[in-house]
Coordinates of C-alpha atoms in Angstrom, one line a residue:
M1 CA -24.2 14.9 187.2
G2 CA -25.0 13.3 183.9
V3 CA -28.4 12.2 182.7
F4 CA -27.0 9.2 180.8
T5 CA -24.4 8.2 183.3
S6 CA -24.0 8.0 187.1
A7 CA -22.2 10.5 189.2
E8 CA -19.0 8.5 188.8
G9 CA -19.5 8.6 185.0
Y10 CA -19.3 4.8 184.5
E11 CA -22.8 3.3 184.8
P12 CA -26.0 4.3 183.0
T13 CA -28.7 5.7 185.3
G14 CA -31.4 3.5 183.6
H15 CA -33.9 6.4 183.2
E16 CA -36.4 6.2 180.3
Q17 CA -36.8 9.9 179.9
V18 CA -35.8 13.1 181.6
V19 CA -37.6 16.3 180.6
F20 CA -36.4 19.9 181.3
C21 CA -39.3 22.4 181.4
Q22 CA -38.9 26.2 181.4
D23 CA -41.5 29.0 181.2
R24 CA -39.5 32.3 181.4
Q25 CA -42.5 34.6 182.2
S26 CA -43.6 32.6 185.2
G27 CA -40.1 31.7 186.3
L28 CA -40.7 27.9 186.0
R29 CA -37.6 25.7 185.9
A30 CA -38.6 22.1 186.4
I31 CA -37.2 18.6 185.7
I32 CA -39.4 15.6 185.4
A33 CA -37.6 12.3 185.5
I34 CA -39.2 9.0 184.5
Y35 CA -37.3 6.1 185.6
S36 CA -39.6 3.2 184.5
T37 CA -43.0 2.6 183.0
A38 CA -42.5 -1.1 182.9
I39 CA -45.5 -1.7 185.3
G40 CA -47.6 1.3 184.4
P41 CA -47.5 5.1 184.2
A42 CA -44.9 6.7 186.4
L43 CA -46.2 8.1 189.6
G44 CA -44.2 10.4 192.0
G45 CA -44.4 13.8 193.6
T46 CA -43.2 17.2 192.7
R47 CA -40.6 18.7 195.0
F48 CA -40.3 22.6 195.0
Y49 CA -36.8 23.3 196.5
P50 CA -34.1 26.0 196.3
Y51 CA -31.2 23.8 195.0
A52 CA -27.8 25.2 195.0
S53 CA -27.3 24.3 191.4
E54 CA -28.9 22.8 188.3
S55 CA -26.7 19.7 188.9
D56 CA -28.1 19.2 192.4
A57 CA -31.7 19.5 191.0
V58 CA -30.9 16.9 188.3
R59 CA -29.4 14.6 190.8
D60 CA -32.4 14.8 193.1
A61 CA -34.9 14.2 190.4
L62 CA -33.0 11.1 189.2
D63 CA -32.4 9.6 192.6
L64 CA -35.9 10.2 193.7
S65 CA -37.6 8.9 190.5
R66 CA -35.6 5.6 190.8
G67 CA -36.7 5.3 194.3
M68 CA -40.4 5.8 193.2
A69 CA -40.1 3.0 190.7
Y70 CA -38.9 0.6 193.4
K71 CA -41.4 2.0 196.0
N72 CA -44.4 1.5 193.7
A73 CA -43.3 -1.9 192.7
L74 CA -43.1 -3.2 196.3
A75 CA -46.4 -1.5 197.2
G76 CA -48.1 -3.7 194.8
L77 CA -49.1 -0.8 192.5
D78 CA -49.5 -1.0 188.8
L79 CA -47.5 2.0 188.4
G80 CA -44.0 2.9 187.5
G81 CA -41.6 5.5 188.9
G82 CA -41.1 9.2 188.3
K83 CA -40.4 12.4 190.2
A84 CA -40.3 16.1 189.3
V85 CA -38.5 19.0 190.9
I86 CA -39.1 22.6 190.5
W87 CA -36.0 24.7 191.1
G88 CA -36.9 27.7 193.3
D89 CA -37.9 28.9 196.7
P90 CA -41.5 28.0 197.1
D91 CA -42.1 30.8 199.6
R92 CA -40.9 33.3 197.1
D93 CA -41.4 31.9 193.7
K94 CA -44.6 29.9 193.8
S95 CA -47.5 31.3 191.9
E96 CA -50.6 30.3 190.0
P97 CA -49.0 31.0 186.6
L98 CA -46.0 28.8 187.4
L99 CA -48.0 26.0 188.8
R100 CA -50.3 26.0 185.8
A101 CA -47.3 26.2 183.4
Y102 CA -45.9 23.2 185.1
G103 CA -49.3 21.4 184.8
R104 CA -49.2 21.9 181.0
F105 CA -45.8 20.3 180.8
V106 CA -47.1 17.3 182.8
E107 CA -50.1 17.1 180.4
S108 CA -47.7 17.2 177.4
L109 CA -46.4 13.7 178.5
G110 CA -49.7 12.2 177.7
G111 CA -50.0 10.1 180.9
R112 CA -46.6 8.7 181.1
Y113 CA -46.2 10.7 184.4
Y114 CA -48.7 11.4 187.2
T115 CA -47.6 14.0 189.7
A116 CA -48.5 14.5 193.4
C117 CA -47.3 16.4 196.5
D118 CA -43.8 16.4 197.8
V119 CA -41.5 18.7 199.8
G120 CA -42.6 22.4 199.1
T121 CA -45.9 21.5 197.4
Y122 CA -49.3 20.8 198.9
V123 CA -52.9 19.7 198.1
Q124 CA -53.9 23.2 197.1
D125 CA -51.0 23.3 194.6
M126 CA -52.2 20.0 193.1
D127 CA -55.6 21.6 192.7
V128 CA -54.0 24.4 190.7
I129 CA -51.9 22.0 188.6
A130 CA -55.0 20.0 187.9
R131 CA -56.5 23.0 186.1
E132 CA -54.0 22.2 183.3
T133 CA -53.6 18.4 183.5
R134 CA -55.5 15.3 184.1
F135 CA -52.5 13.5 185.4
V136 CA -52.3 14.7 189.0
T137 CA -53.1 13.1 192.3
G138 CA -52.8 14.3 195.9
R139 CA -55.8 16.7 195.4
S140 CA -57.9 18.1 198.1
E141 CA -61.0 16.3 199.4
A142 CA -63.2 19.1 198.0
H143 CA -62.0 18.1 194.6
G144 CA -62.4 14.3 195.1
G145 CA -58.9 13.7 196.2
A146 CA -57.2 11.9 199.0
G147 CA -56.0 15.1 200.8
D148 CA -53.0 15.0 203.1
S149 CA -51.0 11.9 202.1
S150 CA -48.9 12.1 205.3
V151 CA -51.7 10.3 207.1
L152 CA -51.1 6.9 205.5
T153 CA -47.3 7.7 205.1
A154 CA -47.0 7.7 208.9
Y155 CA -49.3 4.7 209.1
G156 CA -47.2 2.7 206.8
V157 CA -44.0 3.7 208.6
F158 CA -45.5 2.5 211.8
Q159 CA -46.5 -0.9 210.1
G160 CA -42.9 -1.4 208.9
M161 CA -41.5 -0.5 212.3
R162 CA -43.8 -3.0 213.9
A163 CA -42.5 -5.7 211.4
A164 CA -38.9 -4.7 212.3
A165 CA -39.7 -4.9 215.9
E166 CA -41.1 -8.4 215.5
H167 CA -38.1 -9.5 213.5
R168 CA -35.6 -8.0 216.1
W169 CA -37.4 -8.7 219.4
G170 CA -40.1 -11.2 218.7
A171 CA -43.3 -9.0 219.1
P172 CA -44.9 -6.6 216.6
S173 CA -45.1 -3.8 219.1
L174 CA -43.2 -0.7 220.1
N175 CA -44.6 -0.9 223.6
G176 CA -41.9 0.1 226.2
R177 CA -39.4 0.9 223.4
R178 CA -37.8 4.3 223.1
V179 CA -38.1 5.7 219.5
G180 CA -36.3 8.7 218.3
I181 CA -37.9 10.8 215.5
A182 CA -35.9 13.2 213.6
G183 CA -38.4 15.7 211.9
L184 CA -41.8 16.7 213.3
G185 CA -43.3 17.7 210.2
K186 CA -46.6 16.3 208.7
V187 CA -45.5 12.6 208.8
G188 CA -43.6 12.9 212.1
K189 CA -46.6 14.3 213.9
H190 CA -48.8 11.4 212.8
L191 CA -46.2 8.9 213.6
T192 CA -45.7 10.3 217.1
R193 CA -49.5 9.6 217.8
H194 CA -49.2 6.0 216.5
L195 CA -46.2 5.3 218.7
L196 CA -47.6 6.9 221.9
E197 CA -50.8 4.9 221.4
D198 CA -48.8 1.8 221.1
G199 CA -47.1 2.5 224.4
A200 CA -43.7 3.7 223.1
Q201 CA -41.6 6.4 224.6
V202 CA -40.8 9.1 222.0
V203 CA -37.8 11.4 221.9
A204 CA -37.7 13.9 219.0
T205 CA -36.1 16.8 217.3
D206 CA -36.6 19.3 214.5
V207 CA -35.0 22.4 212.9
S208 CA -38.1 24.4 213.5
E209 CA -39.0 26.0 216.7
R210 CA -42.7 25.9 215.8
A211 CA -42.4 22.0 215.7
F212 CA -41.1 22.0 219.2
D213 CA -44.0 24.3 220.3
W214 CA -46.5 21.9 218.7
A215 CA -44.9 18.9 220.5
R216 CA -45.0 20.7 223.9
A217 CA -48.7 21.5 223.4
A218 CA -49.9 18.3 221.8
Y219 CA -47.8 15.6 223.5
P220 CA -45.9 17.0 226.6
Q221 CA -44.7 13.5 227.4
V222 CA -42.4 13.6 224.4
D223 CA -38.8 14.3 225.2
L224 CA -37.2 17.0 222.9
V225 CA -33.6 17.4 222.1
S226 CA -31.7 20.0 220.4
D227 CA -30.4 18.3 217.3
V228 CA -30.0 15.1 215.4
T229 CA -26.6 14.3 216.9
E230 CA -28.0 14.4 220.4
L231 CA -30.9 12.3 219.2
I232 CA -29.0 9.5 217.6
T233 CA -26.3 9.2 220.2
S234 CA -29.0 9.0 223.0
D235 CA -30.3 5.7 224.4
I236 CA -33.0 4.8 221.8
D237 CA -34.2 1.5 220.5
V238 CA -35.5 2.8 217.1
Y239 CA -34.4 5.7 214.9
A240 CA -36.9 7.2 212.6
P241 CA -35.5 9.8 210.2
C242 CA -38.6 11.8 209.0
A243 CA -36.9 14.8 207.2
L244 CA -34.8 15.1 204.1
G245 CA -32.5 12.3 202.7
G246 CA -29.0 11.3 203.5
A247 CA -29.7 10.8 207.2
L248 CA -27.6 7.6 207.3
N249 CA -24.1 8.4 206.3
D250 CA -20.4 7.8 207.3
D251 CA -20.7 10.2 210.2
T252 CA -24.0 9.2 211.7
V253 CA -24.1 5.4 211.3
P254 CA -20.9 4.9 213.5
V255 CA -22.3 6.6 216.4
L256 CA -26.0 5.6 216.0
R257 CA -27.2 3.7 219.1
A258 CA -30.5 2.4 217.8
A259 CA -31.1 -1.3 217.0
I260 CA -33.6 -0.5 214.2
V261 CA -33.9 2.3 211.6
S262 CA -37.4 2.8 210.2
G263 CA -38.4 6.3 209.0
A264 CA -40.3 8.3 206.5
A265 CA -37.5 10.2 204.7
N266 CA -36.6 9.3 201.2
N267 CA -33.1 8.2 200.2
Q268 CA -31.9 7.8 203.8
L269 CA -28.7 5.9 202.6
A270 CA -26.3 8.8 201.7
H271 CA -24.3 6.6 199.2
P272 CA -24.0 2.9 198.2
G273 CA -22.2 0.8 201.0
I274 CA -24.0 2.5 203.9
E275 CA -26.5 -0.6 204.0
K276 CA -23.4 -2.7 204.6
L277 CA -22.1 -0.5 207.4
L278 CA -25.4 -0.8 209.0
D279 CA -25.5 -4.5 208.7
E280 CA -21.9 -4.8 210.2
R281 CA -23.0 -2.8 213.1
G282 CA -26.0 -5.0 213.7
I283 CA -28.5 -2.3 213.1
L284 CA -31.7 -3.5 211.4
Y285 CA -32.7 -1.2 208.5
A286 CA -36.2 -1.2 207.2
P287 CA -35.7 0.1 203.7
D288 CA -37.2 3.6 203.5
Y289 CA -39.0 3.2 200.1
V290 CA -40.8 0.2 201.5
V291 CA -42.0 1.5 204.9
N292 CA -42.9 5.1 203.6
S293 CA -45.0 3.9 200.7
G294 CA -48.2 4.5 202.4
G295 CA -48.4 8.1 201.0
V296 CA -48.1 6.9 197.4
I297 CA -50.6 4.2 198.0
Q298 CA -53.0 6.9 199.3
V299 CA -52.6 9.1 196.2
A300 CA -52.6 6.3 193.8
D301 CA -55.9 5.2 195.0
E302 CA -57.3 8.6 193.5
I303 CA -56.8 7.2 190.1
E304 CA -59.5 4.6 190.7
G305 CA -61.7 7.1 192.6
F306 CA -60.5 7.7 196.2
N307 CA -61.7 5.4 199.0
F308 CA -59.7 5.9 202.3
E309 CA -60.6 2.5 203.9
R310 CA -59.4 0.7 200.6
A311 CA -56.2 2.8 200.6
K312 CA -55.6 2.1 204.4
S313 CA -56.1 -1.7 203.8
R314 CA -53.5 -1.6 201.2
A315 CA -51.2 0.4 203.3
S316 CA -51.6 -2.2 206.1
K317 CA -49.7 -4.7 203.9
I318 CA -46.6 -2.7 204.4
Y319 CA -46.1 -4.8 207.5
D320 CA -46.2 -8.0 205.5
T321 CA -43.9 -6.7 202.7
T322 CA -41.4 -5.5 205.4
R323 CA -41.4 -8.9 207.1
Q324 CA -40.9 -10.6 203.7
I325 CA -37.9 -8.5 202.9
L326 CA -36.3 -9.0 206.3
E327 CA -36.8 -12.8 206.0
L328 CA -35.4 -12.7 202.5
A329 CA -32.4 -10.8 203.6
N330 CA -31.6 -13.4 206.3
H331 CA -32.2 -16.2 203.8
E332 CA -29.9 -14.8 201.1
G333 CA -27.3 -13.3 203.6
V334 CA -27.6 -9.8 202.3
P335 CA -28.6 -6.5 204.0
P336 CA -32.4 -5.7 203.8
A337 CA -31.8 -2.9 201.3
V338 CA -30.3 -5.3 198.8
A339 CA -33.1 -7.8 199.4
A340 CA -35.7 -5.1 198.8
D341 CA -34.1 -4.1 195.6
R342 CA -34.0 -7.5 194.4
L343 CA -37.7 -8.0 195.1
A344 CA -38.7 -4.8 193.4
E345 CA -36.6 -5.6 190.4
R346 CA -38.1 -9.1 190.1
R347 CA -41.6 -7.6 190.1
M348 CA -40.7 -5.0 187.5
A349 CA -39.2 -7.6 185.3
D350 CA -42.0 -10.2 185.8
V351 CA -44.9 -7.8 185.3
G352 CA -43.1 -5.7 182.7
R353 CA -42.5 -8.7 180.6
L354 CA -46.3 -9.1 180.1
R355 CA -46.1 -5.9 178.0
T356 CA -44.6 -8.2 175.2
I357 CA -47.9 -9.9 174.9
R358 CA -49.5 -7.4 172.4
L359 CA -53.2 -6.5 172.7
P360 CA -55.4 -5.8 169.7
R361 CA -55.6 -2.0 170.6
E362 CA -51.8 -1.8 170.8
R363 CA -51.2 -3.1 167.2

């Protein structure tokens, strides 16, 4: 995987900056990818993950940072897109020195990149990182932060799902519909509650037995199945991928029985062309980076001084944005993923163009 070219070696990735960070004593190996600062400083979480290779780590950073630029644009935020990955096992390698070393690298970028939580990192980690940098969000409530961003991530996914339901069935509700959730982690748990309160039937799966134990205790009415294959081939109306990316691929889409896909996982489309396969099968796809933007809306609000009700109000607009994208897709005769990309690119171009109007302090 190249930094200046795509995986195929032909097209530029479009990234502004990719930084490799290493501190041998703490064991830190990190990659910070900044896709765009056209609208504002890049914002995106830090993923701590035991990648099989450096190439895999670079690929994830590049893909995720691009997705964040599009996500932040469609969320109406004055922020660009970035992402960082720390290459290692968070259960074994995470330490105060490593996190603080990483924080110093973030600080060295001078505000071009704000970090936050992602897979393998948590609010307490952000508090440690914040001891070395000002440019961190997703902090604990004790330190004036938003706390767990999965709260509004799940809320936003639910709003996007409501919009998709209205587009497909004529009513913005999941009442009486059967929704399949793949992944009962932080977001999946909150999403389960929203769906049950709305009158939906929920069937779910997870790779962790602890997640099954939680579901049995908290919501015994949820049907649990052994794996994702059993989930997507069962009689469900909506599929909600809420774990890692690549859930929609050449193997899963042909056997998927749901009419709608709306979930919290990032980069659900395994490769370009999957959006067309979904469209050909008549499956309505609510683009992941649109519906899962509640979390980034929540942590971005910290930059102003966190107010939960203000952040929730902004996350409520995910419903309107999803509706707009689905209507645009119909109007232009393209899959929703293409319509979402066009809308995001339009905002980045239109707002980014204003940077050419120089202000006195910038001269």
